[in-house]
Tab-separated table of C-alpha atoms in Angstrom:
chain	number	residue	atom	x	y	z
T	1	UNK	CA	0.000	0.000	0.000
T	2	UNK	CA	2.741	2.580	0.639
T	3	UNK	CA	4.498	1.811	-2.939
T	4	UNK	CA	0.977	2.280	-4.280
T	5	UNK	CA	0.625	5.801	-2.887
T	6	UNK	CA	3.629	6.734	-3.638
T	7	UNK	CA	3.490	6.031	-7.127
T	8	UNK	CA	-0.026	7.560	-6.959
T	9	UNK	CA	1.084	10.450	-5.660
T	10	UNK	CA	3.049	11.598	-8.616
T	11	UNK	CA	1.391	13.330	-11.099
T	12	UNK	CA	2.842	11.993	-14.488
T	13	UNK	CA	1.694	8.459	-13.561
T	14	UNK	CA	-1.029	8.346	-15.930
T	15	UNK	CA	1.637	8.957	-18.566
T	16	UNK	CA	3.772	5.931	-17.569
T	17	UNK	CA	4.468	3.461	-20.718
T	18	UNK	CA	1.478	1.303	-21.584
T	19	UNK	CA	-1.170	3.952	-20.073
T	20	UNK	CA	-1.290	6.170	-22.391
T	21	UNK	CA	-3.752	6.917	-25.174
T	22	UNK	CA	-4.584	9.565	-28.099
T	23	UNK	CA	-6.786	10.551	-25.558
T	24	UNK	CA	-4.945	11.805	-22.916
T	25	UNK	CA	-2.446	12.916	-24.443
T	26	UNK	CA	-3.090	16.014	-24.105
T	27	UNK	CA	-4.133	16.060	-20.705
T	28	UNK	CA	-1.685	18.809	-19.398
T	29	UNK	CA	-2.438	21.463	-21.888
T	30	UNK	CA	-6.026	20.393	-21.068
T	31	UNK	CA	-5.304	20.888	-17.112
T	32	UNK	CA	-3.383	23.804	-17.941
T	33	UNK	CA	-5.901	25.571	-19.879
T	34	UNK	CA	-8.280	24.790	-17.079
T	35	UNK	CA	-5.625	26.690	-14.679
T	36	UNK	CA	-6.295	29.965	-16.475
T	37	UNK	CA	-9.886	29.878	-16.785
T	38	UNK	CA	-13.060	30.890	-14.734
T	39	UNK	CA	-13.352	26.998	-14.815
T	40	UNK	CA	-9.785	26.992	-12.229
T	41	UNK	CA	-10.563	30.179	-10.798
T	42	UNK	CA	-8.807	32.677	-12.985
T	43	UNK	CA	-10.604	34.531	-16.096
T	44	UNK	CA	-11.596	32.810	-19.523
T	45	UNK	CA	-10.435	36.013	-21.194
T	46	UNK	CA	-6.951	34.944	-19.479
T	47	UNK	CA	-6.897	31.495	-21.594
T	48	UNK	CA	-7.993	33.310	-24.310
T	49	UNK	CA	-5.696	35.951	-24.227
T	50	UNK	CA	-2.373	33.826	-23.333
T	51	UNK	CA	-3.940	31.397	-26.547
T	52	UNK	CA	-4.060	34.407	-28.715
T	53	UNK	CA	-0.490	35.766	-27.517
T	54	UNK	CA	1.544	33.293	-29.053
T	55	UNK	CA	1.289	33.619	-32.413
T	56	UNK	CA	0.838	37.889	-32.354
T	57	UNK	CA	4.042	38.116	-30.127
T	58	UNK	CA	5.975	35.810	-33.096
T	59	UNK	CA	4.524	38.036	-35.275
T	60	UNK	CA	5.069	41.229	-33.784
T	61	UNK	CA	9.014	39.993	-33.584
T	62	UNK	CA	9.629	39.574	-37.517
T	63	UNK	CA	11.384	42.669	-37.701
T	64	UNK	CA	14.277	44.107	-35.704
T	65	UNK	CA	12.196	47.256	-34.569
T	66	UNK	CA	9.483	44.311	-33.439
T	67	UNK	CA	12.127	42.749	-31.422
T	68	UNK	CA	13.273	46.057	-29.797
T	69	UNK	CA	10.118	46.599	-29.074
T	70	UNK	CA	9.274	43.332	-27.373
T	71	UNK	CA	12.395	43.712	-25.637
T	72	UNK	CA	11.939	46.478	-23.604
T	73	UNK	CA	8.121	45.115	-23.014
T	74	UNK	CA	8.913	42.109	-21.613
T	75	UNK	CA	12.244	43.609	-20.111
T	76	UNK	CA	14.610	41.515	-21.704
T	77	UNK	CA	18.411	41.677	-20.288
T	78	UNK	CA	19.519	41.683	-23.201
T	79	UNK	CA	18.027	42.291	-26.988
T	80	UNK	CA	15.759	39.407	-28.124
T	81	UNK	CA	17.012	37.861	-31.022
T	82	UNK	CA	14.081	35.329	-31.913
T	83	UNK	CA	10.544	36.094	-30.758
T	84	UNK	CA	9.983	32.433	-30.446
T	85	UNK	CA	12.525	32.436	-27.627
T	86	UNK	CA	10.531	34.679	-25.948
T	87	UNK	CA	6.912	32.815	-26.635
T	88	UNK	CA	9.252	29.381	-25.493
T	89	UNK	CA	10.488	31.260	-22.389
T	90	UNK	CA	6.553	32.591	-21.543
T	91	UNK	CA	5.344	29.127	-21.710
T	92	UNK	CA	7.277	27.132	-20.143
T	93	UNK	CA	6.315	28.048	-15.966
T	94	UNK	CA	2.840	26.679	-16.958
T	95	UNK	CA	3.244	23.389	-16.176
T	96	UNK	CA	4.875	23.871	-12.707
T	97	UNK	CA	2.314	26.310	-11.986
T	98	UNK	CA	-0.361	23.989	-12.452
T	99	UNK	CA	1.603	21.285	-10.336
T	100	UNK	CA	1.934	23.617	-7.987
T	101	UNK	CA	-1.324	25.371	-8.028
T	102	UNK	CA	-2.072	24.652	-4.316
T	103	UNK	CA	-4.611	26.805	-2.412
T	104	UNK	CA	-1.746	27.784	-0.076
T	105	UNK	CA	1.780	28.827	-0.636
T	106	UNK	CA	3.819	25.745	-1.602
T	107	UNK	CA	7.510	24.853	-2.054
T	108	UNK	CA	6.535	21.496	-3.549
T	109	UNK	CA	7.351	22.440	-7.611
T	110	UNK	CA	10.102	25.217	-6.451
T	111	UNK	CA	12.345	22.862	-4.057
T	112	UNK	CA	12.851	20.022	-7.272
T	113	UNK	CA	13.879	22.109	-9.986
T	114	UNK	CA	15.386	25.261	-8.656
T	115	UNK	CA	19.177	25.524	-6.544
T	116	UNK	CA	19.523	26.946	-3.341
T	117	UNK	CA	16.834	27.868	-0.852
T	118	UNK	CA	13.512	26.863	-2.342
T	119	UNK	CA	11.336	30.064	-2.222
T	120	UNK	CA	7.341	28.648	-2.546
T	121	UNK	CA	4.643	29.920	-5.171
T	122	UNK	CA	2.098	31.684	-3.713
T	123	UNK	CA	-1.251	30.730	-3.063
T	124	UNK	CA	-2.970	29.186	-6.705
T	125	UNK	CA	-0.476	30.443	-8.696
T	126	UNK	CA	-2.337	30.071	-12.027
T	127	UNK	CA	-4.890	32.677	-11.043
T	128	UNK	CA	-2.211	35.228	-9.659
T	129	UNK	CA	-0.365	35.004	-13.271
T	130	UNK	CA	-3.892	36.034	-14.236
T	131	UNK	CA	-3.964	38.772	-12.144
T	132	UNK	CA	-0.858	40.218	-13.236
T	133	UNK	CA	-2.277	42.095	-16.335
T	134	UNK	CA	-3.090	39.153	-18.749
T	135	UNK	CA	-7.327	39.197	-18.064
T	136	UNK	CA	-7.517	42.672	-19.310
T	137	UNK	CA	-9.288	43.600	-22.335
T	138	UNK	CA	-6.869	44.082	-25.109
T	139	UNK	CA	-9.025	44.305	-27.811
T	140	UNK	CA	-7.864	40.925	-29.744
T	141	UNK	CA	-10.238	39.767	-32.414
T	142	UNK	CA	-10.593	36.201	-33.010
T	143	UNK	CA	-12.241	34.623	-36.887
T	144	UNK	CA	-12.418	31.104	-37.289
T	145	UNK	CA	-12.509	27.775	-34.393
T	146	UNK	CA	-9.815	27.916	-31.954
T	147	UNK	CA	-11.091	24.700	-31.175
T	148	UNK	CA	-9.510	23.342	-34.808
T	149	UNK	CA	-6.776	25.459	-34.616
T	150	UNK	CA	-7.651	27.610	-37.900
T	151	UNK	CA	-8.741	30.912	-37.037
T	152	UNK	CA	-7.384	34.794	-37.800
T	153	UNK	CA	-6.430	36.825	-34.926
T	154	UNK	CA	-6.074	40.744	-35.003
T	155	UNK	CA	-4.683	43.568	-32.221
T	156	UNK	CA	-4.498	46.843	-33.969
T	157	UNK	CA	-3.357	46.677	-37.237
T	158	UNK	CA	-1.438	43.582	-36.228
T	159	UNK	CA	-2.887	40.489	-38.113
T	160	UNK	CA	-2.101	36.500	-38.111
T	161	UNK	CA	-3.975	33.674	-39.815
T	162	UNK	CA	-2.923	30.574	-37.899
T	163	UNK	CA	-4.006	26.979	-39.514
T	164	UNK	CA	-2.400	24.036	-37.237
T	165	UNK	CA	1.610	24.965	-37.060
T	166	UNK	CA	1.513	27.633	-40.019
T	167	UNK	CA	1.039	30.902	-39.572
T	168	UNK	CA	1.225	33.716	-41.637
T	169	UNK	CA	0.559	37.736	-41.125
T	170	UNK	CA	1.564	41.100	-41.557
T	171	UNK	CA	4.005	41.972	-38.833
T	172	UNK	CA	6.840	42.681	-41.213
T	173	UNK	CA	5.239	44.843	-42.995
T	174	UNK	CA	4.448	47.479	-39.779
T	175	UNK	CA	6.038	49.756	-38.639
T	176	UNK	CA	7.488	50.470	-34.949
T	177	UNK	CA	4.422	52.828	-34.333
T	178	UNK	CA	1.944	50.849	-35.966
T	179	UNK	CA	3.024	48.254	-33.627
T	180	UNK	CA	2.823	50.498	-30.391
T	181	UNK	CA	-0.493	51.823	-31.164
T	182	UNK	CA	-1.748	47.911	-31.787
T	183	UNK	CA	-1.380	47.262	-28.474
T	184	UNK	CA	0.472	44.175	-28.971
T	185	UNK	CA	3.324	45.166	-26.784
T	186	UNK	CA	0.934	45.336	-23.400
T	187	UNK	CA	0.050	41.990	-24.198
T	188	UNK	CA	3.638	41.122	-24.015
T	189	UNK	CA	4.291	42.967	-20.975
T	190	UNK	CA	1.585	41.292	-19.228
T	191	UNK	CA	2.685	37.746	-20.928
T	192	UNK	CA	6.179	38.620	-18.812
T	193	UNK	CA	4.489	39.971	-15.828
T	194	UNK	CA	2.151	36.641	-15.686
T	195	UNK	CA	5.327	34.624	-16.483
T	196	UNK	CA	6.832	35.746	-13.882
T	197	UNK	CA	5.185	34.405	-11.036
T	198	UNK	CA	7.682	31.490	-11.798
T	199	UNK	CA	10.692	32.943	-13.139
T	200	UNK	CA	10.810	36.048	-10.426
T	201	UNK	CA	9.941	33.982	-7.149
T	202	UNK	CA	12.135	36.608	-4.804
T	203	UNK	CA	10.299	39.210	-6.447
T	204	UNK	CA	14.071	40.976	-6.763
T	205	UNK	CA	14.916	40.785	-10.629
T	206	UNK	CA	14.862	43.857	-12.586
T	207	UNK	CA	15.030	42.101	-16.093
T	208	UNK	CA	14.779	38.336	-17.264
T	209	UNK	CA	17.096	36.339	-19.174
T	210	UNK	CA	15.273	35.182	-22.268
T	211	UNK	CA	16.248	32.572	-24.927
């Protein structure tokens, strides 16, 4: 019985070889998604807005004013290069803020994978990365099923059309201003901000190292 809890007790169980199926496989976007919604607490306008960030802040980065731009937004230590780094670095704290999203402050994610004193997430984590700017009303426009992954998203004068892993807009084609005035780099700030809930525990970093 105490094997049997043990192994119970870990989350990834249900991914051990010979358990898994098409159907659960993808259970922790699934759980994560949950996370962010009114369904886990948070907002559904968060899901949808960290959904719809992904592919605008790639395509707000296609040119090098884009990438200066997003840099000082997300308040990069140094200039971004690639603004898939940046949507790689913004995604990754989701899943240990969804292992972790405890209704009390908890060291449990924090003490395995960081070095040094373990400081804890705070109190459901998920809905505090929420809170930190990402539920707002940016004005995003969504055509087509998100569902099916084929839909057109627009901030501004900032377009994508994203069908499955292609996507294709009109970011190189703006200018730095046009960019501003889309509003695309608050969503980025507040991507960073939400982000970093994970990757500013002590609260103490005045820039994050990205990519």
């Amino acid at each position: 019985e105490v094997v049997d809890g043990v192994i119970a007790a870990s989350a990834p169980i249900w991914q051990l070889a010979g358990t898994v199926q098409r159907e659960t496989l993808d259970m922790p976007a699934v759980a994560i998604s949950k996370g962010v919604s009114a369904a886990g607490g948070a907002t559904d306008r968060c899901r949808d807005n960290l959904k719809a960030a992904w592919p605008l802040l790639q395509e707000a980065g296609r040119t090098a004013a884009g990438l200066r731009l997003l840099s000082r937004s997300v308040k990069a230590c140094s200039p971004l290069h690639d603004a898939r780094a940046l949507t790689r670095w913004a995604q990754s704290p989701y899943f240990f803020l969804a292992e972790g999203n405890y209704p009390f402050p908890s060291t449990y994610i924090t003490f395995s994978v960081t070095e040094g004193k373990a400081f804890p997430l705070p109190s459901w984590p998920m809905r505090v990365a929420c809170e930190r700017g990402i539920d707002a009303d940016f004005g995003v426009r969504v055509d087509g099923s998100v569902a099916d992954v084929n839909f057109t998203l627009s901030l501004g004068d900032l377009e994508v059309a994203v069908d499955w892993a292609d996507a294709t807009g009109n970011g190189d084609t703006l200018t730095a201003e046009q960019l501003e005035a889309s509003g695309v780099m608050r969503l980025a700030a507040a991507v960073a901000a939400a982000a970093g809930v994970w990757y500013n525990l002590t609260q103490d970093k005045p820039c994050y190292a990205i990519g």
